[in-house]
Amino acid sequence: MEFKVYSLLLIFLLLPNSVLGSNKCNFPAIFNFGDSNSDTGGFSAAFRQAPPPYGETFFHAPAGRWSDGRLIIDFIAESLGLPYLSAFLDSVGSNFSHGANFATYASTIRPQNLSLSAGGYSPISLDVQQVEFSGFMTRSQAVREKGLSLDSLLEKDHFSRALYTFDIGQNDLTAGLDLNLTLEEIKAQVPDMIGQYSSVIKEIYRLGGRSFWIHNTAPLGCFAYVLDALADTTPEVDRYGCLIPYNQISQFFNVKLYEAVVLLREEIPLAAVTYVDMYSAKYAIISQAKELGFEDPFRACCGYGGDYNYSRYARCGSKAVVNGTEVVVAKSCKDPSAWISWDGIHFTEAASKWIFDQIADGSFSDPPVSLESALQLLLKIMEFKFSVLKLHLIALFLLPTSTLGSNTCNFPAIFNFGDSNSDTGGLSAAFGQAPPPNGATFFHSPSGRYCDGRLLIDFIAESVGLPYLDAFLDSMGTNFRHGCNFATAESTIRRQNTTIWQSGYSPISLDVQHLQFSDFLTRSQNFREKGLFQNLFPEEDYISRALYTFDIGQNDLTAGYKLNLSTEEVKAYVPDVLGQLSHVIKVRKQPFLVTAAQIDKHGCSSPYNDVSQYFNLKLRELVLQLRDELPAAAITYVDVYVVKYSLISQANKLGFENPFVACCGHEGKYNYNRCIKCGSKTVVNGTETVLAVSCKDPSTRISWDGTHFTEAANRYIFDQVVGGAFSDPPVSLKFACNRMNTSQK
């Protein structure tokens, strides 16, 4: 069974002592954390856009929301006179002068051991969202102190005066149902869920939060996606048609949540904590649907088939090919305003508005305080202060056909796809900043790179006269006029059936990065057509004239070894890996330069190098095939394997120390411990201590952290390949857009 998304809504308000005498709260900003109930574009930016007809009622186009229109968080913003929240992970035209939204569809309180592709749960759980927020606080003010993005980032005092909302929890319950746990087994997990929830609230309190507006969870047994999944069973139903056992799970969760609220009132005595019975408000609209003018409360407005117009296999907006023509299978109803359920999982805008109207005045609150007057509870609060390797296998440079007749390639932009070898901040933005001493050599502080300084992609940008690439998922003061970086550390070509918490591999695989790029193209040009953000996005002709780089692949091989596959078993799936890579290249339909590279980070083990060489052999065969299939492309094969192997084998001659010993690590033969990474900390006798520290001079080392190269090593590799000495045909990067007559077969 697949159970997703509709979660408990927790709203808590961070209120300043500067307005304690007010009756109304004049919030200058909102920060939201949660799942699809309040996601205004996070999931769409990171993984895939919500398709039409999502957004049709109010926005008249998909708006990142999993509804036909506005969500409860949108109505909260409206009621406080604030704009709708931009998603933190959405770097395309977002404005954070009045807050940010860290919620993503299918998020949970507790990290799940079900991957996004296998179980449907977001890897951006509540703890990750909290880390994102902490990073946002620090970096937004650092950007403002430099006089940058003053109009799109909020002022420092707005953090202490903002409204903080949380909307998350029910997915933790449905995750247990997905795993076929019994109701008692799910109940047994609830205390841990609430414990982790409370920890986040206390952390926000430590950072200055003083007023918490907490909504409990909705009646789980009243949603089509649950009713449909249990259609073949005979659970007990109430007189309205809701499943009693599953509503009891929600009620048990809510009892424990209320107990936690009572305890929090003791543990954080300076806070005003309000508990809002969202369960009753949502049950009321379902049980009184006819009286309130709504149609069948269980049947989805947008869906396909079955008693509830819901199918897990044909979600709202799903398409199919019928007689050679693509048609929408799951369509919207004629009038969504007459329905409660939008897609069997989420509410319609009309239902969300009704629910908001009930809870906004405090009718369902304990104590009965309205959203606007919540500040009254703080009259007794005293003054407070607000404190707050994977070594790359392949790099593909996609080059424009428009310049094939030129001598020198004047690239106006670069678009990069890949893993940690070229990640300039993607993983850090989504899952937490790479800690010090990463970035120490060149940037003098963490810069989102898993290296002491610059990466190969940075040197490429320098060589063609362009600024370093900002990460697509990094919405803090970034500028994409000259390109964008979609890479995240630990990414793979093929999607992995493990979560980032289990294996360490990023959920943002190559196909997801390609979807991000496609969405970026559409939305960035839409903004430019409207005359918005002209200096932040590339001009239309930049897209065709840009340099496209791919730096991804080795993680697909190491994933096999982590699963204890033999070398032959790893080799067996290489064709499929390259097939998926080929598909992405063909979809781009642009000329490109292919670079093959590998080096074994554990000491040049023959079996591992054998797999790498096999991969490169198949990659070169793919290049030859692509030259036939893409005749307008200028395709250059670069043997970076040889360059990196020579760097390792000639380390002392080139002025480097032991090539296998990490500069930044912890003990062992190679100063590497997979459980204690570069920058890892521990508490010894009550004092926080860094365990894995950097060596004194990273410029003398090849290995930065046992996984990635140092800046000095990256510089050496770039110097060898940029001139074309290891290329076939022997063409330099600056001339790589010129298609040559070559004997390549």
GROMACS .gro file of N, CA, C and O in nm, residues 270-377:
model
  432
  270LEU      N    1   0.922   3.059   2.913
  270LEU     CA    2   0.903   3.191   2.855
  270LEU      C    3   0.820   3.187   2.728
  270LEU      O    4   0.798   3.290   2.664
  271ALA      N    5   0.773   3.068   2.690
  271ALA     CA    6   0.695   3.055   2.566
  271ALA      C    7   0.546   3.052   2.595
  271ALA      O    8   0.501   3.006   2.700
  272ALA      N    9   0.468   3.104   2.501
  272ALA     CA   10   0.322   3.091   2.503
  272ALA      C   11   0.285   2.984   2.403
  272ALA      O   12   0.304   3.001   2.283
  273VAL      N   13   0.233   2.870   2.451
  273VAL     CA   14   0.207   2.755   2.365
  273VAL      C   15   0.056   2.734   2.351
  273VAL      O   16  -0.013   2.710   2.450
  274THR      N   17   0.006   2.745   2.229
  274THR     CA   18  -0.137   2.727   2.201
  274THR      C   19  -0.159   2.599   2.121
  274THR      O   20  -0.095   2.579   2.019
  275TYR      N   21  -0.249   2.515   2.168
  275TYR     CA   22  -0.282   2.389   2.101
  275TYR      C   23  -0.413   2.408   2.025
  275TYR      O   24  -0.515   2.446   2.083
  276VAL      N   25  -0.413   2.383   1.895
  276VAL     CA   26  -0.532   2.402   1.810
  276VAL      C   27  -0.581   2.266   1.760
  276VAL      O   28  -0.504   2.189   1.702
  277ASP      N   29  -0.708   2.240   1.781
  277ASP     CA   30  -0.767   2.112   1.744
  277ASP      C   31  -0.805   2.109   1.596
  277ASP      O   32  -0.921   2.119   1.559
  278MET      N   33  -0.705   2.094   1.511
  278MET     CA   34  -0.727   2.087   1.366
  278MET      C   35  -0.808   1.962   1.329
  278MET      O   36  -0.885   1.965   1.232
  279TYR      N   37  -0.791   1.854   1.404
  279TYR     CA   38  -0.867   1.731   1.379
  279TYR      C   39  -1.016   1.761   1.375
  279TYR      O   40  -1.087   1.721   1.282
  280SER      N   41  -1.066   1.834   1.475
  280SER     CA   42  -1.210   1.864   1.483
  280SER      C   43  -1.255   1.954   1.369
  280SER      O   44  -1.364   1.936   1.313
  281ALA      N   45  -1.171   2.052   1.332
  281ALA     CA   46  -1.207   2.143   1.224
  281ALA      C   47  -1.219   2.068   1.092
  281ALA      O   48  -1.312   2.090   1.013
  282LYS      N   49  -1.126   1.977   1.066
  282LYS     CA   50  -1.128   1.903   0.940
  282LYS      C   51  -1.235   1.795   0.940
  282LYS      O   52  -1.298   1.768   0.836
  283TYR      N   53  -1.260   1.735   1.055
  283TYR     CA   54  -1.367   1.635   1.062
  283TYR      C   55  -1.503   1.703   1.042
  283TYR      O   56  -1.595   1.645   0.983
  284ALA      N   57  -1.513   1.828   1.089
  284ALA     CA   58  -1.640   1.901   1.075
  284ALA      C   59  -1.674   1.926   0.929
  284ALA      O   60  -1.790   1.908   0.887
  285ILE      N   61  -1.576   1.966   0.848
  285ILE     CA   62  -1.607   1.993   0.707
  285ILE      C   63  -1.643   1.864   0.633
  285ILE      O   64  -1.727   1.864   0.543
  286ILE      N   65  -1.583   1.753   0.674
  286ILE     CA   66  -1.613   1.625   0.609
  286ILE      C   67  -1.751   1.574   0.651
  286ILE      O   68  -1.832   1.531   0.568
  287SER      N   69  -1.780   1.583   0.780
  287SER     CA   70  -1.908   1.530   0.829
  287SER      C   71  -2.027   1.619   0.794
  287SER      O   72  -2.141   1.572   0.790
  288GLN      N   73  -2.001   1.747   0.766
  288GLN     CA   74  -2.109   1.841   0.733
  288GLN      C   75  -2.100   1.887   0.587
  288GLN      O   76  -2.147   1.996   0.554
  289ALA      N   77  -2.042   1.806   0.503
  289ALA     CA   78  -2.016   1.846   0.364
  289ALA      C   79  -2.142   1.898   0.295
  289ALA      O   80  -2.142   2.007   0.235
  290LYS      N   81  -2.252   1.823   0.300
  290LYS     CA   82  -2.374   1.862   0.229
  290LYS      C   83  -2.430   1.994   0.282
  290LYS      O   84  -2.470   2.082   0.205
  291GLU      N   85  -2.434   2.007   0.415
  291GLU     CA   86  -2.487   2.130   0.475
  291GLU      C   87  -2.404   2.252   0.437
  291GLU      O   88  -2.457   2.363   0.426
  292LEU      N   89  -2.275   2.230   0.415
  292LEU     CA   90  -2.185   2.341   0.381
  292LEU      C   91  -2.178   2.367   0.231
  292LEU      O   92  -2.105   2.456   0.187
  293GLY      N   93  -2.250   2.288   0.151
  293GLY     CA   94  -2.254   2.311   0.007
  293GLY      C   95  -2.150   2.236  -0.073
  293GLY      O   96  -2.129   2.267  -0.192
  294PHE      N   97  -2.087   2.134  -0.012
  294PHE     CA   98  -1.986   2.056  -0.083
  294PHE      C   99  -2.044   1.924  -0.132
  294PHE      O  100  -2.142   1.872  -0.077
  295GLU      N  101  -1.981   1.867  -0.233
  295GLU     CA  102  -2.018   1.736  -0.286
  295GLU      C  103  -1.960   1.627  -0.195
  295GLU      O  104  -1.909   1.655  -0.087
  296ASP      N  105  -1.967   1.503  -0.241
  296ASP     CA  106  -1.914   1.387  -0.169
  296ASP      C  107  -1.776   1.421  -0.111
  296ASP      O  108  -1.682   1.450  -0.185
  297PRO      N  109  -1.759   1.419   0.021
  297PRO     CA  110  -1.633   1.463   0.083
  297PRO      C  111  -1.515   1.369   0.059
  297PRO      O  112  -1.400   1.408   0.079
  298PHE      N  113  -1.544   1.246   0.017
  298PHE     CA  114  -1.436   1.148  -0.002
  298PHE      C  115  -1.390   1.139  -0.147
  298PHE      O  116  -1.280   1.092  -0.175
  299ARG      N  117  -1.474   1.180  -0.239
  299ARG     CA  118  -1.443   1.164  -0.381
  299ARG      C  119  -1.352   1.278  -0.428
  299ARG      O  120  -1.377   1.395  -0.400
  300ALA      N  121  -1.246   1.244  -0.501
  300ALA     CA  122  -1.150   1.344  -0.548
  300ALA      C  123  -1.206   1.421  -0.666
  300ALA      O  124  -1.273   1.365  -0.754
  301CYS      N  125  -1.178   1.550  -0.669
  301CYS     CA  126  -1.214   1.633  -0.784
  301CYS      C  127  -1.128   1.596  -0.905
  301CYS      O  128  -1.178   1.583  -1.016
  302CYS      N  129  -1.000   1.577  -0.881
  302CYS     CA  130  -0.907   1.546  -0.990
  302CYS      C  131  -0.850   1.406  -0.967
  302CYS      O  132  -0.772   1.384  -0.873
  303GLY      N  133  -0.890   1.310  -1.050
  303GLY     CA  134  -0.842   1.174  -1.031
  303GLY      C  135  -0.887   1.083  -1.143
  303GLY      O  136  -0.927   1.128  -1.251
  304TYR      N  137  -0.882   0.952  -1.113
  304TYR     CA  138  -0.916   0.856  -1.218
  304TYR      C  139  -0.971   0.727  -1.157
  304TYR      O  140  -0.902   0.658  -1.081
  305GLY      N  141  -1.096   0.695  -1.189
  305GLY     CA  142  -1.154   0.564  -1.160
  305GLY      C  143  -1.184   0.538  -1.013
  305GLY      O  144  -1.151   0.615  -0.924
  306GLY      N  145  -1.248   0.424  -0.990
  306GLY     CA  146  -1.276   0.378  -0.856
  306GLY      C  147  -1.388   0.454  -0.787
  306GLY      O  148  -1.441   0.553  -0.837
  307ASP      N  149  -1.423   0.407  -0.668
  307ASP     CA  150  -1.532   0.467  -0.592
  307ASP      C  151  -1.501   0.611  -0.550
  307ASP      O  152  -1.592   0.691  -0.529
  308TYR      N  153  -1.371   0.641  -0.539
  308TYR     CA  154  -1.332   0.773  -0.489
  308TYR      C  155  -1.265   0.860  -0.596
  308TYR      O  156  -1.208   0.963  -0.565
  309ASN      N  157  -1.274   0.815  -0.723
  309ASN     CA  158  -1.205   0.886  -0.831
  309ASN      C  159  -1.057   0.904  -0.798
  309ASN      O  160  -0.997   1.009  -0.822
  310TYR      N  161  -0.998   0.798  -0.741
  310TYR     CA  162  -0.858   0.802  -0.699
  310TYR      C  163  -0.790   0.671  -0.736
  310TYR      O  164  -0.843   0.563  -0.711
  311SER      N  165  -0.673   0.683  -0.794
  311SER     CA  166  -0.589   0.567  -0.822
  311SER      C  167  -0.445   0.604  -0.795
  311SER      O  168  -0.397   0.707  -0.843
  312ARG      N  169  -0.376   0.524  -0.717
  312ARG     CA  170  -0.236   0.552  -0.688
  312ARG      C  171  -0.151   0.542  -0.814
  312ARG      O  172  -0.040   0.593  -0.818
  313TYR      N  173  -0.203   0.478  -0.918
  313TYR     CA  174  -0.128   0.459  -1.043
  313TYR      C  175  -0.159   0.566  -1.147
  313TYR      O  176  -0.092   0.575  -1.250
  314ALA      N  177  -0.264   0.644  -1.123
  314ALA     CA  178  -0.301   0.750  -1.218
  314ALA      C  179  -0.342   0.872  -1.137
  314ALA      O  180  -0.460   0.900  -1.118
  315ARG      N  181  -0.241   0.944  -1.087
  315ARG     CA  182  -0.266   1.061  -1.004
  315ARG      C  183  -0.315   1.179  -1.088
  315ARG      O  184  -0.304   1.180  -1.211
  316CYS      N  185  -0.365   1.279  -1.021
  316CYS     CA  186  -0.412   1.401  -1.085
  316CYS      C  187  -0.308   1.453  -1.184
  316CYS      O  188  -0.192   1.472  -1.149
  317GLY      N  189  -0.351   1.473  -1.309
  317GLY     CA  190  -0.261   1.523  -1.413
  317GLY      C  191  -0.186   1.416  -1.487
  317GLY      O  192  -0.113   1.447  -1.583
  318SER      N  193  -0.201   1.289  -1.448
  318SER     CA  194  -0.130   1.179  -1.514
  318SER      C  195  -0.171   1.168  -1.660
  318SER      O  196  -0.287   1.189  -1.696
  319LYS      N  197  -0.074   1.131  -1.743
  319LYS     CA  198  -0.098   1.119  -1.887
  319LYS      C  199  -0.074   0.976  -1.934
  319LYS      O  200  -0.004   0.898  -1.869
  320ALA      N  201  -0.130   0.942  -2.048
  320ALA     CA  202  -0.109   0.812  -2.110
  320ALA      C  203  -0.113   0.830  -2.261
  320ALA      O  204  -0.168   0.928  -2.312
  321VAL      N  205  -0.050   0.738  -2.332
  321VAL     CA  206  -0.052   0.742  -2.478
  321VAL      C  207  -0.162   0.649  -2.528
  321VAL      O  208  -0.159   0.529  -2.504
  322VAL      N  209  -0.260   0.707  -2.597
  322VAL     CA  210  -0.374   0.631  -2.650
  322VAL      C  211  -0.375   0.647  -2.802
  322VAL      O  212  -0.387   0.758  -2.853
  323ASN      N  213  -0.358   0.533  -2.872
  323ASN     CA  214  -0.353   0.535  -3.019
  323ASN      C  215  -0.249   0.635  -3.071
  323ASN      O  216  -0.274   0.710  -3.167
  324GLY      N  217  -0.136   0.637  -3.003
  324GLY     CA  218  -0.026   0.723  -3.047
  324GLY      C  219  -0.037   0.868  -3.004
  324GLY      O  220   0.051   0.948  -3.034
  325THR      N  221  -0.142   0.903  -2.929
  325THR     CA  222  -0.161   1.041  -2.886
  325THR      C  223  -0.157   1.049  -2.734
  325THR      O  224  -0.220   0.969  -2.665
  326GLU      N  225  -0.084   1.147  -2.681
  326GLU     CA  226  -0.075   1.165  -2.537
  326GLU      C  227  -0.199   1.237  -2.486
  326GLU      O  228  -0.235   1.344  -2.535
  327VAL      N  229  -0.267   1.175  -2.390
  327VAL     CA  230  -0.388   1.234  -2.335
  327VAL      C  231  -0.379   1.235  -2.183
  327VAL      O  232  -0.310   1.153  -2.122
  328VAL      N  233  -0.447   1.332  -2.121
  328VAL     CA  234  -0.454   1.339  -1.976
  328VAL      C  235  -0.558   1.240  -1.927
  328VAL      O  236  -0.675   1.246  -1.967
  329VAL      N  237  -0.517   1.148  -1.842
  329VAL     CA  238  -0.607   1.044  -1.791
  329VAL      C  239  -0.684   1.094  -1.669
  329VAL      O  240  -0.805   1.077  -1.659
  330ALA      N  241  -0.612   1.156  -1.575
  330ALA     CA  242  -0.672   1.202  -1.451
  330ALA      C  243  -0.698   1.352  -1.460
  330ALA      O  244  -0.609   1.433  -1.440
  331LYS      N  245  -0.824   1.388  -1.492
  331LYS     CA  246  -0.860   1.527  -1.516
  331LYS      C  247  -0.931   1.588  -1.395
  331LYS      O  248  -0.979   1.519  -1.307
  332SER      N  249  -0.937   1.720  -1.397
  332SER     CA  250  -1.005   1.793  -1.292
  332SER      C  251  -1.155   1.794  -1.316
  332SER      O  252  -1.202   1.786  -1.430
  333CYS      N  253  -1.233   1.807  -1.205
  333CYS     CA  254  -1.377   1.823  -1.217
  333CYS      C  255  -1.409   1.964  -1.267
  333CYS      O  256  -1.321   2.050  -1.273
  334LYS      N  257  -1.533   1.988  -1.302
  334LYS     CA  258  -1.570   2.118  -1.361
  334LYS      C  259  -1.561   2.232  -1.261
  334LYS      O  260  -1.523   2.344  -1.295
  335ASP      N  261  -1.598   2.206  -1.134
  335ASP     CA  262  -1.602   2.313  -1.034
  335ASP      C  263  -1.535   2.268  -0.905
  335ASP      O  264  -1.602   2.217  -0.814
  336PRO      N  265  -1.404   2.287  -0.892
  336PRO     CA  266  -1.333   2.244  -0.770
  336PRO      C  267  -1.388   2.307  -0.643
  336PRO      O  268  -1.374   2.250  -0.534
  337SER      N  269  -1.450   2.424  -0.653
  337SER     CA  270  -1.500   2.492  -0.534
  337SER      C  271  -1.614   2.416  -0.467
  337SER      O  272  -1.650   2.446  -0.352
  338ALA      N  273  -1.670   2.317  -0.538
  338ALA     CA  274  -1.780   2.238  -0.481
  338ALA      C  275  -1.729   2.110  -0.415
  338ALA      O  276  -1.808   2.031  -0.365
  339TRP      N  277  -1.599   2.094  -0.413
  339TRP     CA  278  -1.540   1.970  -0.362
  339TRP      C  279  -1.449   1.997  -0.243
  339TRP      O  280  -1.389   2.103  -0.231
  340ILE      N  281  -1.437   1.898  -0.157
  340ILE     CA  282  -1.346   1.905  -0.042
  340ILE      C  283  -1.211   1.845  -0.078
  340ILE      O  284  -1.106   1.904  -0.052
  341SER      N  285  -1.213   1.728  -0.140
  341SER     CA  286  -1.089   1.659  -0.176
  341SER      C  287  -1.045   1.699  -0.317
  341SER      O  288  -1.122   1.684  -0.413
  342TRP      N  289  -0.924   1.746  -0.330
  342TRP     CA  290  -0.873   1.784  -0.462
  342TRP      C  291  -0.827   1.663  -0.540
  342TRP      O  292  -0.872   1.638  -0.651
  343ASP      N  293  -0.738   1.583  -0.482
  343ASP     CA  294  -0.679   1.470  -0.555
  343ASP      C  295  -0.679   1.341  -0.476
  343ASP      O  296  -0.606   1.248  -0.507
  344GLY      N  297  -0.763   1.335  -0.373
  344GLY     CA  298  -0.770   1.215  -0.289
  344GLY      C  299  -0.672   1.219  -0.175
  344GLY      O  300  -0.677   1.135  -0.085
  345ILE      N  301  -0.582   1.317  -0.174
  345ILE     CA  302  -0.479   1.332  -0.071
  345ILE      C  303  -0.486   1.470  -0.008
  345ILE      O  304  -0.471   1.485   0.112
  346HIS      N  305  -0.507   1.572  -0.092
  346HIS     CA  306  -0.503   1.710  -0.047
  346HIS      C  307  -0.638   1.777  -0.060
  346HIS      O  308  -0.722   1.735  -0.140
  347PHE      N  309  -0.657   1.885   0.016
  347PHE     CA  310  -0.780   1.961   0.010
  347PHE      C  311  -0.781   2.055  -0.111
  347PHE      O  312  -0.677   2.096  -0.162
  348THR      N  313  -0.902   2.091  -0.154
  348THR     CA  314  -0.917   2.197  -0.254
  348THR      C  315  -0.891   2.332  -0.187
  348THR      O  316  -0.888   2.343  -0.063
  349GLU      N  317  -0.877   2.436  -0.269
  349GLU     CA  318  -0.862   2.570  -0.213
  349GLU      C  319  -0.984   2.608  -0.132
  349GLU      O  320  -0.973   2.667  -0.024
  350ALA      N  321  -1.105   2.572  -0.181
  350ALA     CA  322  -1.228   2.607  -0.111
  350ALA      C  323  -1.233   2.544   0.028
  350ALA      O  324  -1.272   2.609   0.127
  351ALA      N  325  -1.191   2.418   0.040
  351ALA     CA  326  -1.190   2.350   0.169
  351ALA      C  327  -1.085   2.412   0.261
  351ALA      O  328  -1.109   2.432   0.381
  352SER      N  329  -0.968   2.441   0.207
  352SER     CA  330  -0.862   2.503   0.287
  352SER      C  331  -0.907   2.638   0.342
  352SER      O  332  -0.877   2.673   0.457
  353LYS      N  333  -0.979   2.715   0.260
  353LYS     CA  334  -1.028   2.845   0.306
  353LYS      C  335  -1.129   2.828   0.419
  353LYS      O  336  -1.125   2.903   0.520
  354TRP      N  337  -1.220   2.732   0.406
  354TRP     CA  338  -1.319   2.709   0.512
  354TRP      C  339  -1.250   2.671   0.643
  354TRP      O  340  -1.283   2.724   0.750
  355ILE      N  341  -1.152   2.580   0.635
  355ILE     CA  342  -1.081   2.536   0.755
  355ILE      C  343  -1.006   2.652   0.819
  355ILE      O  344  -1.009   2.671   0.941
  356PHE      N  345  -0.940   2.733   0.736
  356PHE     CA  346  -0.867   2.848   0.790
  356PHE      C  347  -0.962   2.942   0.864
  356PHE      O  348  -0.931   2.991   0.973
  357ASP      N  349  -1.079   2.967   0.805
  357ASP     CA  350  -1.175   3.058   0.868
  357ASP      C  351  -1.219   3.008   1.006
  357ASP      O  352  -1.249   3.089   1.095
  358GLN      N  353  -1.223   2.876   1.024
  358GLN     CA  354  -1.265   2.820   1.153
  358GLN      C  355  -1.156   2.836   1.260
  358GLN      O  356  -1.186   2.865   1.376
  359ILE      N  357  -1.032   2.817   1.221
  359ILE     CA  358  -0.925   2.815   1.321
  359ILE      C  359  -0.865   2.954   1.347
  359ILE      O  360  -0.805   2.977   1.451
  360ALA      N  361  -0.884   3.047   1.253
  360ALA     CA  362  -0.816   3.176   1.265
  360ALA      C  363  -0.863   3.257   1.386
  360ALA      O  364  -0.785   3.333   1.445
  361ASP      N  365  -0.991   3.240   1.426
  361ASP     CA  366  -1.043   3.322   1.537
  361ASP      C  367  -1.022   3.257   1.673
  361ASP      O  368  -1.065   3.311   1.775
  362GLY      N  369  -0.961   3.140   1.677
  362GLY     CA  370  -0.932   3.077   1.804
  362GLY      C  371  -1.039   2.983   1.855
  362GLY      O  372  -1.028   2.930   1.966
  363SER      N  373  -1.143   2.958   1.774
  363SER     CA  374  -1.254   2.872   1.819
  363SER      C  375  -1.209   2.730   1.852
  363SER      O  376  -1.272   2.662   1.934
  364PHE      N  377  -1.104   2.683   1.790
  364PHE     CA  378  -1.056   2.547   1.813
  364PHE      C  379  -0.926   2.546   1.894
  364PHE      O  380  -0.853   2.448   1.893
  365SER      N  381  -0.898   2.658   1.962
  365SER     CA  382  -0.769   2.672   2.031
  365SER      C  383  -0.781   2.652   2.181
  365SER      O  384  -0.885   2.677   2.242
  366ASP      N  385  -0.673   2.610   2.244
  366ASP     CA  386  -0.663   2.599   2.389
  366ASP      C  387  -0.529   2.662   2.429
  366ASP      O  388  -0.424   2.601   2.406
  367PRO      N  389  -0.533   2.783   2.488
  367PRO     CA  390  -0.648   2.871   2.516
  367PRO      C  391  -0.707   2.928   2.388
  367PRO      O  392  -0.641   2.929   2.285
  368PRO      N  393  -0.832   2.979   2.394
  368PRO     CA  394  -0.901   3.027   2.273
  368PRO      C  395  -0.850   3.162   2.226
  368PRO      O  396  -0.914   3.265   2.246
  369VAL      N  397  -0.735   3.162   2.161
  369VAL     CA  398  -0.672   3.285   2.114
  369VAL      C  399  -0.664   3.283   1.963
  369VAL      O  400  -0.633   3.180   1.902
  370SER      N  401  -0.693   3.396   1.899
  370SER     CA  402  -0.690   3.403   1.753
  370SER      C  403  -0.547   3.415   1.703
  370SER      O  404  -0.455   3.449   1.778
  371LEU      N  405  -0.530   3.389   1.575
  371LEU     CA  406  -0.399   3.401   1.513
  371LEU      C  407  -0.343   3.542   1.527
  371LEU      O  408  -0.229   3.562   1.566
  372GLU      N  409  -0.426   3.643   1.498
  372GLU     CA  410  -0.379   3.781   1.503
  372GLU      C  411  -0.351   3.830   1.644
  372GLU      O  412  -0.270   3.919   1.664
  373SER      N  413  -0.419   3.773   1.744
  373SER     CA  414  -0.404   3.820   1.881
  373SER      C  415  -0.320   3.729   1.967
  373SER      O  416  -0.320   3.739   2.089
  374ALA      N  417  -0.248   3.638   1.905
  374ALA     CA  418  -0.169   3.541   1.982
  374ALA      C  419  -0.067   3.607   2.071
  374ALA      O  420  -0.023   3.551   2.170
  375LEU      N  421  -0.030   3.728   2.039
  375LEU     CA  422   0.074   3.797   2.114
  375LEU      C  423   0.030   3.832   2.255
  375LEU      O  424   0.113   3.856   2.342
  376GLN      N  425  -0.100   3.834   2.279
  376GLN     CA  426  -0.148   3.864   2.414
  376GLN      C  427  -0.088   3.768   2.516
  376GLN      O  428  -0.066   3.804   2.632
  377LEU      N  429  -0.064   3.644   2.475
  377LEU     CA  430  -0.015   3.542   2.568
  377LEU      C  431   0.126   3.571   2.616
  377LEU      O  432   0.175   3.509   2.709
   0.00000   0.00000   0.00000
